PDB file of C-alpha atoms in Angstrom:
ATOM      1  CA  UNK A   1     -14.378 -37.342-179.976  1.00  0.00           C
ATOM      2  CA  UNK A   2     -16.227 -37.879-183.253  1.00  0.00           C
ATOM      3  CA  UNK A   3     -18.804 -35.288-182.252  1.00  0.00           C
ATOM      4  CA  UNK A   4     -15.995 -32.817-181.490  1.00  0.00           C
ATOM      5  CA  UNK A   5     -14.298 -33.598-184.795  1.00  0.00           C
ATOM      6  CA  UNK A   6     -17.540 -33.147-186.744  1.00  0.00           C
ATOM      7  CA  UNK A   7     -18.440 -29.896-184.986  1.00  0.00           C
ATOM      8  CA  UNK A   8     -14.941 -28.551-185.723  1.00  0.00           C
ATOM      9  CA  UNK A   9     -15.419 -29.223-189.441  1.00  0.00           C
ATOM     10  CA  UNK A  10     -18.939 -27.786-189.488  1.00  0.00           C
ATOM     11  CA  UNK A  11     -17.706 -24.597-187.840  1.00  0.00           C
ATOM     12  CA  UNK A  12     -14.730 -24.266-190.165  1.00  0.00           C
ATOM     13  CA  UNK A  13     -16.601 -24.909-193.424  1.00  0.00           C
ATOM     14  CA  UNK A  14     -20.137 -23.753-192.629  1.00  0.00           C
ATOM     15  CA  UNK A  15     -20.025 -21.005-195.254  1.00  0.00           C
ATOM     16  CA  UNK A  16     -18.592 -23.264-197.971  1.00  0.00           C
ATOM     17  CA  UNK A  17     -19.952 -26.805-197.597  1.00  0.00           C
ATOM     18  CA  UNK A  18     -23.689 -27.497-197.555  1.00  0.00           C
ATOM     19  CA  UNK A  19     -23.743 -31.269-198.114  1.00  0.00           C
ATOM     20  CA  UNK A  20     -22.255 -33.668-195.555  1.00  0.00           C
ATOM     21  CA  UNK A  21     -22.239 -37.390-194.792  1.00  0.00           C
ATOM     22  CA  UNK A  22     -21.415 -39.040-191.490  1.00  0.00           C
ATOM     23  CA  UNK A  23     -19.838 -42.434-192.289  1.00  0.00           C
ATOM     24  CA  UNK A  24     -18.759 -43.747-195.674  1.00  0.00           C
ATOM     25  CA  UNK A  25     -20.287 -47.129-196.602  1.00  0.00           C
ATOM     26  CA  UNK A  26     -21.208 -47.755-192.975  1.00  0.00           C
ATOM     27  CA  UNK A  27     -22.295 -51.335-193.704  1.00  0.00           C
ATOM     28  CA  UNK A  28     -18.660 -52.243-194.465  1.00  0.00           C
ATOM     29  CA  UNK A  29     -18.345 -52.764-190.707  1.00  0.00           C
ATOM     30  CA  UNK A  30     -19.834 -56.231-191.279  1.00  0.00           C
ATOM     31  CA  UNK A  31     -17.574 -57.137-194.209  1.00  0.00           C
ATOM     32  CA  UNK A  32     -14.272 -55.337-193.527  1.00  0.00           C
ATOM     33  CA  UNK A  33     -14.390 -54.836-189.739  1.00  0.00           C
ATOM     34  CA  UNK A  34     -10.972 -53.201-189.442  1.00  0.00           C
ATOM     35  CA  UNK A  35     -11.390 -50.848-192.410  1.00  0.00           C
ATOM     36  CA  UNK A  36     -15.012 -50.107-191.555  1.00  0.00           C
ATOM     37  CA  UNK A  37     -14.697 -49.668-187.810  1.00  0.00           C
ATOM     38  CA  UNK A  38     -11.128 -50.244-186.655  1.00  0.00           C
ATOM     39  CA  UNK A  39     -12.068 -53.612-185.136  1.00  0.00           C
ATOM     40  CA  UNK A  40      -9.403 -56.191-184.310  1.00  0.00           C
ATOM     41  CA  UNK A  41     -10.659 -59.529-183.011  1.00  0.00           C
ATOM     42  CA  UNK A  42      -8.863 -61.720-180.502  1.00  0.00           C
ATOM     43  CA  UNK A  43      -9.098 -65.483-180.390  1.00  0.00           C
ATOM     44  CA  UNK A  44     -12.368 -66.521-178.793  1.00  0.00           C
ATOM     45  CA  UNK A  45     -14.109 -63.176-179.356  1.00  0.00           C
ATOM     46  CA  UNK A  46     -17.811 -63.152-180.198  1.00  0.00           C
ATOM     47  CA  UNK A  47     -17.335 -61.305-183.472  1.00  0.00           C
ATOM     48  CA  UNK A  48     -20.984 -60.527-184.160  1.00  0.00           C
ATOM     49  CA  UNK A  49     -21.507 -59.163-180.666  1.00  0.00           C
ATOM     50  CA  UNK A  50     -18.498 -56.878-181.080  1.00  0.00           C
ATOM     51  CA  UNK A  51     -19.514 -55.789-184.584  1.00  0.00           C
ATOM     52  CA  UNK A  52     -23.051 -54.819-183.656  1.00  0.00           C
ATOM     53  CA  UNK A  53     -21.940 -53.084-180.462  1.00  0.00           C
ATOM     54  CA  UNK A  54     -19.489 -51.103-182.585  1.00  0.00           C
ATOM     55  CA  UNK A  55     -22.316 -50.427-185.044  1.00  0.00           C
ATOM     56  CA  UNK A  56     -24.360 -48.944-182.217  1.00  0.00           C
ATOM     57  CA  UNK A  57     -21.494 -46.614-181.328  1.00  0.00           C
ATOM     58  CA  UNK A  58     -21.209 -45.521-184.966  1.00  0.00           C
ATOM     59  CA  UNK A  59     -24.948 -44.952-185.222  1.00  0.00           C
ATOM     60  CA  UNK A  60     -24.949 -42.836-182.061  1.00  0.00           C
ATOM     61  CA  UNK A  61     -21.912 -40.911-183.333  1.00  0.00           C
ATOM     62  CA  UNK A  62     -23.746 -40.361-186.626  1.00  0.00           C
ATOM     63  CA  UNK A  63     -26.790 -38.980-184.791  1.00  0.00           C
ATOM     64  CA  UNK A  64     -24.575 -36.653-182.761  1.00  0.00           C
ATOM     65  CA  UNK A  65     -23.009 -35.378-185.987  1.00  0.00           C
ATOM     66  CA  UNK A  66     -26.446 -34.823-187.548  1.00  0.00           C
ATOM     67  CA  UNK A  67     -27.500 -32.867-184.471  1.00  0.00           C
ATOM     68  CA  UNK A  68     -24.357 -30.724-184.558  1.00  0.00           C
ATOM     69  CA  UNK A  69     -24.683 -30.079-188.292  1.00  0.00           C
ATOM     70  CA  UNK A  70     -28.279 -28.902-187.982  1.00  0.00           C
ATOM     71  CA  UNK A  71     -27.326 -26.610-185.125  1.00  0.00           C
ATOM     72  CA  UNK A  72     -24.171 -25.128-186.683  1.00  0.00           C
ATOM     73  CA  UNK A  73     -25.264 -25.007-190.359  1.00  0.00           C
ATOM     74  CA  UNK A  74     -29.079 -24.811-190.368  1.00  0.00           C
ATOM     75  CA  UNK A  75     -29.255 -24.657-194.171  1.00  0.00           C
ATOM     76  CA  UNK A  76     -27.029 -27.725-194.697  1.00  0.00           C
ATOM     77  CA  UNK A  77     -28.069 -31.257-195.629  1.00  0.00           C
ATOM     78  CA  UNK A  78     -26.427 -34.209-193.886  1.00  0.00           C
ATOM     79  CA  UNK A  79     -26.869 -37.809-194.945  1.00  0.00           C
ATOM     80  CA  UNK A  80     -25.715 -41.362-194.422  1.00  0.00           C
ATOM     81  CA  UNK A  81     -23.918 -43.576-196.952  1.00  0.00           C
ATOM     82  CA  UNK A  82     -24.542 -47.199-197.943  1.00  0.00           C
ATOM     83  CA  UNK A  83     -22.537 -49.592-200.088  1.00  0.00           C
ATOM     84  CA  UNK A  84     -25.606 -50.555-202.094  1.00  0.00           C
ATOM     85  CA  UNK A  85     -26.646 -53.027-204.761  1.00  0.00           C
ATOM     86  CA  UNK A  86     -29.892 -54.983-204.744  1.00  0.00           C
ATOM     87  CA  UNK A  87     -29.731 -58.723-204.093  1.00  0.00           C
ATOM     88  CA  UNK A  88     -31.668 -60.957-206.466  1.00  0.00           C
ATOM     89  CA  UNK A  89     -32.903 -64.455-205.601  1.00  0.00           C
ATOM     90  CA  UNK A  90     -31.181 -66.953-207.904  1.00  0.00           C
ATOM     91  CA  UNK A  91     -34.506 -68.665-208.597  1.00  0.00           C
ATOM     92  CA  UNK A  92     -38.096 -68.053-207.519  1.00  0.00           C
ATOM     93  CA  UNK A  93     -37.842 -70.596-204.700  1.00  0.00           C
ATOM     94  CA  UNK A  94     -39.203 -68.708-201.658  1.00  0.00           C
ATOM     95  CA  UNK A  95     -36.093 -69.833-199.742  1.00  0.00           C
ATOM     96  CA  UNK A  96     -33.926 -67.915-202.217  1.00  0.00           C
ATOM     97  CA  UNK A  97     -36.240 -64.894-202.050  1.00  0.00           C
ATOM     98  CA  UNK A  98     -35.995 -64.901-198.253  1.00  0.00           C
ATOM     99  CA  UNK A  99     -32.202 -65.277-198.413  1.00  0.00           C
ATOM    100  CA  UNK A 100     -31.954 -62.320-200.807  1.00  0.00           C
ATOM    101  CA  UNK A 101     -34.170 -60.219-198.540  1.00  0.00           C
ATOM    102  CA  UNK A 102     -32.004 -60.999-195.524  1.00  0.00           C
ATOM    103  CA  UNK A 103     -28.828 -60.154-197.460  1.00  0.00           C
ATOM    104  CA  UNK A 104     -30.300 -56.733-198.253  1.00  0.00           C
ATOM    105  CA  UNK A 105     -31.542 -56.235-194.706  1.00  0.00           C
ATOM    106  CA  UNK A 106     -28.060 -56.798-193.308  1.00  0.00           C
ATOM    107  CA  UNK A 107     -27.080 -53.557-195.057  1.00  0.00           C
ATOM    108  CA  UNK A 108     -30.399 -51.734-194.720  1.00  0.00           C
ATOM    109  CA  UNK A 109     -30.150 -52.180-190.949  1.00  0.00           C
ATOM    110  CA  UNK A 110     -27.730 -49.266-190.641  1.00  0.00           C
ATOM    111  CA  UNK A 111     -29.752 -46.951-192.882  1.00  0.00           C
ATOM    112  CA  UNK A 112     -33.012 -47.974-191.207  1.00  0.00           C
ATOM    113  CA  UNK A 113     -31.626 -46.631-187.931  1.00  0.00           C
ATOM    114  CA  UNK A 114     -30.066 -43.506-189.444  1.00  0.00           C
ATOM    115  CA  UNK A 115     -33.110 -42.660-191.558  1.00  0.00           C
ATOM    116  CA  UNK A 116     -36.022 -43.909-189.455  1.00  0.00           C
ATOM    117  CA  UNK A 117     -34.579 -43.291-186.017  1.00  0.00           C
ATOM    118  CA  UNK A 118     -34.743 -46.690-184.347  1.00  0.00           C
ATOM    119  CA  UNK A 119     -33.794 -50.336-184.442  1.00  0.00           C
ATOM    120  CA  UNK A 120     -36.084 -52.314-186.804  1.00  0.00           C
ATOM    121  CA  UNK A 121     -37.996 -55.359-185.625  1.00  0.00           C
ATOM    122  CA  UNK A 122     -36.054 -57.793-187.816  1.00  0.00           C
ATOM    123  CA  UNK A 123     -32.796 -56.610-186.202  1.00  0.00           C
ATOM    124  CA  UNK A 124     -34.179 -57.053-182.701  1.00  0.00           C
ATOM    125  CA  UNK A 125     -35.188 -60.604-183.556  1.00  0.00           C
ATOM    126  CA  UNK A 126     -31.750 -61.291-185.072  1.00  0.00           C
ATOM    127  CA  UNK A 127     -30.069 -60.017-181.909  1.00  0.00           C
ATOM    128  CA  UNK A 128     -32.293 -62.154-179.672  1.00  0.00           C
ATOM    129  CA  UNK A 129     -31.798 -65.330-181.694  1.00  0.00           C
ATOM    130  CA  UNK A 130     -28.025 -64.865-181.879  1.00  0.00           C
ATOM    131  CA  UNK A 131     -27.381 -63.871-178.284  1.00  0.00           C
ATOM    132  CA  UNK A 132     -26.407 -60.294-179.163  1.00  0.00           C
ATOM    133  CA  UNK A 133     -26.996 -57.722-176.436  1.00  0.00           C
ATOM    134  CA  UNK A 134     -26.492 -54.066-177.311  1.00  0.00           C
ATOM    135  CA  UNK A 135     -25.279 -51.946-174.418  1.00  0.00           C
ATOM    136  CA  UNK A 136     -26.842 -48.493-174.640  1.00  0.00           C
ATOM    137  CA  UNK A 137     -26.209 -45.354-172.647  1.00  0.00           C
ATOM    138  CA  UNK A 138     -29.157 -43.393-171.246  1.00  0.00           C
ATOM    139  CA  UNK A 139     -30.570 -41.183-173.982  1.00  0.00           C
ATOM    140  CA  UNK A 140     -29.145 -43.181-176.917  1.00  0.00           C
ATOM    141  CA  UNK A 141     -32.531 -44.230-178.267  1.00  0.00           C
ATOM    142  CA  UNK A 142     -33.925 -40.697-178.041  1.00  0.00           C
ATOM    143  CA  UNK A 143     -30.812 -39.331-179.744  1.00  0.00           C
ATOM    144  CA  UNK A 144     -31.258 -41.762-182.657  1.00  0.00           C
ATOM    145  CA  UNK A 145     -34.955 -40.945-182.919  1.00  0.00           C
ATOM    146  CA  UNK A 146     -34.556 -37.164-182.958  1.00  0.00           C
ATOM    147  CA  UNK A 147     -31.541 -36.878-185.282  1.00  0.00           C
ATOM    148  CA  UNK A 148     -32.266 -38.705-188.514  1.00  0.00           C
ATOM    149  CA  UNK A 149     -30.462 -37.954-191.765  1.00  0.00           C
ATOM    150  CA  UNK A 150     -31.737 -35.620-194.485  1.00  0.00           C
ATOM    151  CA  UNK A 151     -30.816 -37.800-197.465  1.00  0.00           C
ATOM    152  CA  UNK A 152     -29.472 -41.247-198.377  1.00  0.00           C
ATOM    153  CA  UNK A 153     -26.054 -41.395-200.010  1.00  0.00           C
ATOM    154  CA  UNK A 154     -25.017 -44.635-201.675  1.00  0.00           C
ATOM    155  CA  UNK A 155     -22.450 -46.307-203.880  1.00  0.00           C
ATOM    156  CA  UNK A 156     -23.468 -48.632-206.688  1.00  0.00           C
ATOM    157  CA  UNK A 157     -21.147 -50.795-208.727  1.00  0.00           C
ATOM    158  CA  UNK A 158     -23.020 -54.063-209.173  1.00  0.00           C
ATOM    159  CA  UNK A 159     -26.043 -56.064-208.119  1.00  0.00           C
ATOM    160  CA  UNK A 160     -25.766 -59.296-206.137  1.00  0.00           C
ATOM    161  CA  UNK A 161     -27.441 -62.703-206.273  1.00  0.00           C
ATOM    162  CA  UNK A 162     -28.291 -65.096-203.446  1.00  0.00           C
ATOM    163  CA  UNK A 163     -29.095 -68.801-203.310  1.00  0.00           C
ATOM    164  CA  UNK A 164     -29.718 -71.514-200.736  1.00  0.00           C
ATOM    165  CA  UNK A 165     -28.719 -74.344-203.100  1.00  0.00           C
ATOM    166  CA  UNK A 166     -25.325 -75.810-202.066  1.00  0.00           C
ATOM    167  CA  UNK A 167     -24.453 -76.570-205.687  1.00  0.00           C
ATOM    168  CA  UNK A 168     -25.267 -73.036-206.870  1.00  0.00           C
ATOM    169  CA  UNK A 169     -23.258 -71.598-203.976  1.00  0.00           C
ATOM    170  CA  UNK A 170     -20.157 -73.157-205.508  1.00  0.00           C
ATOM    171  CA  UNK A 171     -20.500 -70.691-208.390  1.00  0.00           C
ATOM    172  CA  UNK A 172     -19.404 -67.467-206.719  1.00  0.00           C
ATOM    173  CA  UNK A 173     -18.125 -64.318-208.388  1.00  0.00           C
ATOM    174  CA  UNK A 174     -16.422 -61.123-207.271  1.00  0.00           C
ATOM    175  CA  UNK A 175     -17.991 -57.905-206.081  1.00  0.00           C
ATOM    176  CA  UNK A 176     -17.443 -54.784-204.003  1.00  0.00           C
ATOM    177  CA  UNK A 177     -16.306 -56.842-200.966  1.00  0.00           C
ATOM    178  CA  UNK A 178     -19.664 -58.643-200.990  1.00  0.00           C
ATOM    179  CA  UNK A 179     -19.601 -62.216-202.235  1.00  0.00           C
ATOM    180  CA  UNK A 180     -22.281 -63.100-204.771  1.00  0.00           C
ATOM    181  CA  UNK A 181     -23.569 -66.095-206.651  1.00  0.00           C
ATOM    182  CA  UNK A 182     -22.726 -65.847-210.345  1.00  0.00           C
ATOM    183  CA  UNK A 183     -25.668 -64.293-212.218  1.00  0.00           C
ATOM    184  CA  UNK A 184     -25.842 -66.003-215.651  1.00  0.00           C
ATOM    185  CA  UNK A 185     -27.806 -63.114-217.144  1.00  0.00           C
ATOM    186  CA  UNK A 186     -25.123 -60.476-216.614  1.00  0.00           C
ATOM    187  CA  UNK A 187     -21.727 -59.662-218.088  1.00  0.00           C
ATOM    188  CA  UNK A 188     -18.817 -59.147-215.696  1.00  0.00           C
ATOM    189  CA  UNK A 189     -15.678 -57.031-215.434  1.00  0.00           C
ATOM    190  CA  UNK A 190     -12.170 -58.525-215.389  1.00  0.00           C
ATOM    191  CA  UNK A 191     -12.540 -58.739-211.619  1.00  0.00           C
ATOM    192  CA  UNK A 192     -15.870 -60.568-211.728  1.00  0.00           C
ATOM    193  CA  UNK A 193     -18.095 -57.608-210.830  1.00  0.00           C
ATOM    194  CA  UNK A 194     -21.453 -57.832-212.558  1.00  0.00           C
ATOM    195  CA  UNK A 195     -22.397 -55.092-215.023  1.00  0.00           C
ATOM    196  CA  UNK A 196     -26.032 -54.301-214.313  1.00  0.00           C
ATOM    197  CA  UNK A 197     -27.378 -50.846-215.256  1.00  0.00           C
ATOM    198  CA  UNK A 198     -30.973 -51.923-214.670  1.00  0.00           C
ATOM    199  CA  UNK A 199     -29.844 -53.012-211.204  1.00  0.00           C
ATOM    200  CA  UNK A 200     -28.861 -49.393-210.595  1.00  0.00           C
ATOM    201  CA  UNK A 201     -32.394 -48.277-211.403  1.00  0.00           C
ATOM    202  CA  UNK A 202     -33.813 -51.075-209.241  1.00  0.00           C
ATOM    203  CA  UNK A 203     -31.558 -50.129-206.308  1.00  0.00           C
ATOM    204  CA  UNK A 204     -32.471 -46.432-206.553  1.00  0.00           C
ATOM    205  CA  UNK A 205     -36.184 -47.269-206.617  1.00  0.00           C
ATOM    206  CA  UNK A 206     -35.781 -49.704-203.740  1.00  0.00           C
ATOM    207  CA  UNK A 207     -34.019 -47.141-201.550  1.00  0.00           C
ATOM    208  CA  UNK A 208     -36.469 -44.359-202.375  1.00  0.00           C
ATOM    209  CA  UNK A 209     -39.501 -46.560-201.833  1.00  0.00           C
ATOM    210  CA  UNK A 210     -38.081 -47.653-198.487  1.00  0.00           C
ATOM    211  CA  UNK A 211     -37.009 -44.289-197.069  1.00  0.00           C
ATOM    212  CA  UNK A 212     -38.820 -41.559-199.035  1.00  0.00           C
ATOM    213  CA  UNK A 213     -35.775 -39.322-198.686  1.00  0.00           C
ATOM    214  CA  UNK A 214     -33.653 -37.762-201.451  1.00  0.00           C
ATOM    215  CA  UNK A 215     -30.853 -39.941-202.794  1.00  0.00           C
ATOM    216  CA  UNK A 216     -27.277 -38.908-203.603  1.00  0.00           C
ATOM    217  CA  UNK A 217     -25.207 -41.276-205.757  1.00  0.00           C
ATOM    218  CA  UNK A 218     -21.681 -40.754-204.484  1.00  0.00           C
ATOM    219  CA  UNK A 219     -19.858 -43.685-206.118  1.00  0.00           C
ATOM    220  CA  UNK A 220     -20.406 -45.456-209.436  1.00  0.00           C
ATOM    221  CA  UNK A 221     -17.622 -46.596-211.727  1.00  0.00           C
ATOM    222  CA  UNK A 222     -15.806 -49.309-213.647  1.00  0.00           C
ATOM    223  CA  UNK A 223     -12.454 -50.847-212.752  1.00  0.00           C
ATOM    224  CA  UNK A 224     -10.324 -52.033-215.669  1.00  0.00           C
ATOM    225  CA  UNK A 225      -6.691 -52.612-216.658  1.00  0.00           C
ATOM    226  CA  UNK A 226      -6.298 -49.641-219.006  1.00  0.00           C
ATOM    227  CA  UNK A 227      -3.537 -49.780-221.607  1.00  0.00           C
ATOM    228  CA  UNK A 228      -2.266 -47.096-223.957  1.00  0.00           C
ATOM    229  CA  UNK A 229      -2.296 -47.615-227.748  1.00  0.00           C
ATOM    230  CA  UNK A 230       0.854 -47.025-229.891  1.00  0.00           C
ATOM    231  CA  UNK A 231       0.058 -43.294-229.970  1.00  0.00           C
ATOM    232  CA  UNK A 232      -0.127 -43.152-226.198  1.00  0.00           C
ATOM    233  CA  UNK A 233      -3.908 -42.733-226.121  1.00  0.00           C
ATOM    234  CA  UNK A 234      -6.130 -44.660-223.713  1.00  0.00           C
ATOM    235  CA  UNK A 235      -9.367 -45.456-225.484  1.00  0.00           C
ATOM    236  CA  UNK A 236     -11.421 -46.732-222.559  1.00  0.00           C
ATOM    237  CA  UNK A 237     -14.667 -47.170-224.460  1.00  0.00           C
ATOM    238  CA  UNK A 238     -15.679 -49.914-222.008  1.00  0.00           C
ATOM    239  CA  UNK A 239     -15.710 -47.336-219.197  1.00  0.00           C
ATOM    240  CA  UNK A 240     -17.687 -44.877-221.290  1.00  0.00           C
ATOM    241  CA  UNK A 241     -20.190 -47.639-222.095  1.00  0.00           C
ATOM    242  CA  UNK A 242     -20.551 -48.629-218.422  1.00  0.00           C
ATOM    243  CA  UNK A 243     -21.076 -45.067-217.233  1.00  0.00           C
ATOM    244  CA  UNK A 244     -23.325 -44.102-220.156  1.00  0.00           C
ATOM    245  CA  UNK A 245     -25.640 -47.021-219.462  1.00  0.00           C
ATOM    246  CA  UNK A 246     -25.681 -46.426-215.720  1.00  0.00           C
ATOM    247  CA  UNK A 247     -26.324 -42.696-215.981  1.00  0.00           C
ATOM    248  CA  UNK A 248     -29.130 -43.445-218.440  1.00  0.00           C
ATOM    249  CA  UNK A 249     -30.571 -45.919-215.908  1.00  0.00           C
ATOM    250  CA  UNK A 250     -30.353 -43.216-213.252  1.00  0.00           C
ATOM    251  CA  UNK A 251     -32.328 -40.961-215.576  1.00  0.00           C
ATOM    252  CA  UNK A 252     -34.974 -43.671-215.805  1.00  0.00           C
ATOM    253  CA  UNK A 253     -35.106 -43.837-212.005  1.00  0.00           C
ATOM    254  CA  UNK A 254     -35.661 -40.088-211.904  1.00  0.00           C
ATOM    255  CA  UNK A 255     -38.446 -40.613-214.413  1.00  0.00           C
ATOM    256  CA  UNK A 256     -39.890 -43.202-212.024  1.00  0.00           C
ATOM    257  CA  UNK A 257     -40.206 -40.431-209.446  1.00  0.00           C
ATOM    258  CA  UNK A 258     -37.020 -41.090-207.490  1.00  0.00           C
ATOM    259  CA  UNK A 259     -35.591 -37.857-206.051  1.00  0.00           C
ATOM    260  CA  UNK A 260     -31.873 -37.985-206.924  1.00  0.00           C
ATOM    261  CA  UNK A 261     -30.084 -34.810-205.879  1.00  0.00           C
ATOM    262  CA  UNK A 262     -26.578 -35.597-207.097  1.00  0.00           C
ATOM    263  CA  UNK A 263     -24.188 -37.987-208.826  1.00  0.00           C
ATOM    264  CA  UNK A 264     -20.423 -38.260-208.413  1.00  0.00           C
ATOM    265  CA  UNK A 265     -18.664 -41.109-210.169  1.00  0.00           C
ATOM    266  CA  UNK A 266     -15.739 -43.119-208.848  1.00  0.00           C
ATOM    267  CA  UNK A 267     -13.434 -41.557-209.596  1.00  0.00           C
ATOM    268  CA  UNK A 268     -11.666 -38.737-211.421  1.00  0.00           C
ATOM    269  CA  UNK A 269      -8.105 -40.066-211.156  1.00  0.00           C
ATOM    270  CA  UNK A 270      -6.483 -43.509-210.999  1.00  0.00           C
ATOM    271  CA  UNK A 271      -5.619 -44.643-207.500  1.00  0.00           C
ATOM    272  CA  UNK A 272      -5.012 -47.905-205.671  1.00  0.00           C
ATOM    273  CA  UNK A 273      -8.137 -50.052-205.649  1.00  0.00           C
ATOM    274  CA  UNK A 274      -9.582 -50.336-202.151  1.00  0.00           C
ATOM    275  CA  UNK A 275     -10.995 -53.814-202.750  1.00  0.00           C
ATOM    276  CA  UNK A 276      -7.879 -55.506-204.179  1.00  0.00           C
ATOM    277  CA  UNK A 277      -4.951 -53.199-203.348  1.00  0.00           C
ATOM    278  CA  UNK A 278      -3.973 -52.986-207.015  1.00  0.00           C
ATOM    279  CA  UNK A 279      -2.945 -49.982-209.075  1.00  0.00           C
ATOM    280  CA  UNK A 280      -3.706 -51.821-212.316  1.00  0.00           C
ATOM    281  CA  UNK A 281      -7.407 -51.895-211.458  1.00  0.00           C
ATOM    282  CA  UNK A 282      -8.124 -48.371-212.635  1.00  0.00           C
ATOM    283  CA  UNK A 283     -11.298 -46.308-212.301  1.00  0.00           C
ATOM    284  CA  UNK A 284     -10.254 -42.800-213.320  1.00  0.00           C
ATOM    285  CA  UNK A 285     -10.676 -40.557-216.327  1.00  0.00           C
ATOM    286  CA  UNK A 286      -7.076 -39.494-215.746  1.00  0.00           C
ATOM    287  CA  UNK A 287      -4.323 -42.093-216.124  1.00  0.00           C
ATOM    288  CA  UNK A 288      -1.519 -42.125-213.548  1.00  0.00           C
ATOM    289  CA  UNK A 289       1.814 -43.654-214.596  1.00  0.00           C
ATOM    290  CA  UNK A 290       2.327 -46.052-211.696  1.00  0.00           C
ATOM    291  CA  UNK A 291       2.225 -49.840-211.494  1.00  0.00           C
ATOM    292  CA  UNK A 292       1.521 -52.384-208.776  1.00  0.00           C
ATOM    293  CA  UNK A 293       5.215 -52.505-207.822  1.00  0.00           C
ATOM    294  CA  UNK A 294       5.357 -48.738-207.321  1.00  0.00           C
ATOM    295  CA  UNK A 295       7.272 -48.077-210.543  1.00  0.00           C
ATOM    296  CA  UNK A 296       6.386 -45.087-212.702  1.00  0.00           C
ATOM    297  CA  UNK A 297       6.754 -41.347-213.119  1.00  0.00           C
ATOM    298  CA  UNK A 298       3.304 -40.432-211.722  1.00  0.00           C
ATOM    299  CA  UNK A 299       2.723 -38.526-214.984  1.00  0.00           C
ATOM    300  CA  UNK A 300      -0.959 -37.904-215.569  1.00  0.00           C
ATOM    301  CA  UNK A 301      -2.765 -38.095-218.907  1.00  0.00           C
ATOM    302  CA  UNK A 302      -6.373 -37.778-219.993  1.00  0.00           C
ATOM    303  CA  UNK A 303      -8.190 -40.907-221.149  1.00  0.00           C
ATOM    304  CA  UNK A 304     -10.899 -40.882-223.810  1.00  0.00           C
ATOM    305  CA  UNK A 305     -13.458 -41.022-220.994  1.00  0.00           C
ATOM    306  CA  UNK A 306     -12.150 -37.690-219.649  1.00  0.00           C
ATOM    307  CA  UNK A 307     -13.388 -35.778-222.675  1.00  0.00           C
ATOM    308  CA  UNK A 308     -16.630 -37.759-222.766  1.00  0.00           C
ATOM    309  CA  UNK A 309     -17.408 -37.159-219.089  1.00  0.00           C
ATOM    310  CA  UNK A 310     -16.605 -33.466-219.446  1.00  0.00           C
ATOM    311  CA  UNK A 311     -19.489 -33.314-221.899  1.00  0.00           C
ATOM    312  CA  UNK A 312     -21.733 -35.269-219.554  1.00  0.00           C
ATOM    313  CA  UNK A 313     -21.100 -32.763-216.761  1.00  0.00           C
ATOM    314  CA  UNK A 314     -21.590 -29.754-219.037  1.00  0.00           C
ATOM    315  CA  UNK A 315     -24.941 -31.123-220.213  1.00  0.00           C
ATOM    316  CA  UNK A 316     -26.088 -32.259-216.740  1.00  0.00           C
ATOM    317  CA  UNK A 317     -26.315 -35.820-218.011  1.00  0.00           C
ATOM    318  CA  UNK A 318     -28.206 -35.058-221.221  1.00  0.00           C
ATOM    319  CA  UNK A 319     -25.213 -35.794-223.495  1.00  0.00           C
ATOM    320  CA  UNK A 320     -24.483 -39.516-223.163  1.00  0.00           C
ATOM    321  CA  UNK A 321     -23.459 -40.556-226.656  1.00  0.00           C
ATOM    322  CA  UNK A 322     -20.400 -42.798-226.785  1.00  0.00           C
ATOM    323  CA  UNK A 323     -18.652 -40.268-229.041  1.00  0.00           C
ATOM    324  CA  UNK A 324     -16.791 -37.814-226.826  1.00  0.00           C
ATOM    325  CA  UNK A 325     -16.850 -35.219-229.596  1.00  0.00           C
ATOM    326  CA  UNK A 326     -20.675 -34.929-229.622  1.00  0.00           C
TER     327      UNK A 326
END
């Protein structure tokens, strides 16, 4: 059914749309099973077995979509999409380094299959040691091998930190669904998300080094409780600062040799936050008059960041000064 759905879209929009992605933040299947894959567990279910079997179905569906896209729109590019953010070891204890590596691998697993065309050795070992048996249909492995993605799409909001010390693990902070040890070197948003522009550059380099495929940044933004001043203006300089620093870090990654083919921030207009279900956690350049209780006129107004980001777009990222009038 997914293959039919994808082929229908490719046929309808083949003359208009040249960039596609199969599944949004596919690694969310492990963290938000219902949102990421429609999974509902019953009492006594082997959750990991069900999650990774579902992951296999998604990976096969992704390969089928890639195959259909290449056949229907030969000049199109189709990619995968990862909720990304490098994991740092809390200290240089090799146990922490290994823990951080495994945290990253849990997400890379999906992209390894979509980009490289097969199940990696570390995943096979994990399955064996945890009693996970993936049921495959004849031809699944060949389908995955022959229909890899053209580019790697990813979201980046924050880096993460891992530890094996029970005392350190008591110091957790928020993040994009992923739990993380509090990193003492980084500032945080109101919701506990770390602010780490250099982490953006690190993540981009890490992904490009790993896959050697073009990258497309499809989410990057800052959630905050915006408030209007007495004149009704929303001077969200904190959002401008976050985006300015992150786009500059992306420029550094490009200078490092990373092939980044696009950037779309999250997001143009205020909407309900996916991670917390709140309207007050705003990401947009355009304010929407609505609160968490559903009250408001839905009137839209431009924030200071709207005018600033308009200049960023017009200059293809060359104009990053904090003054929106530059």
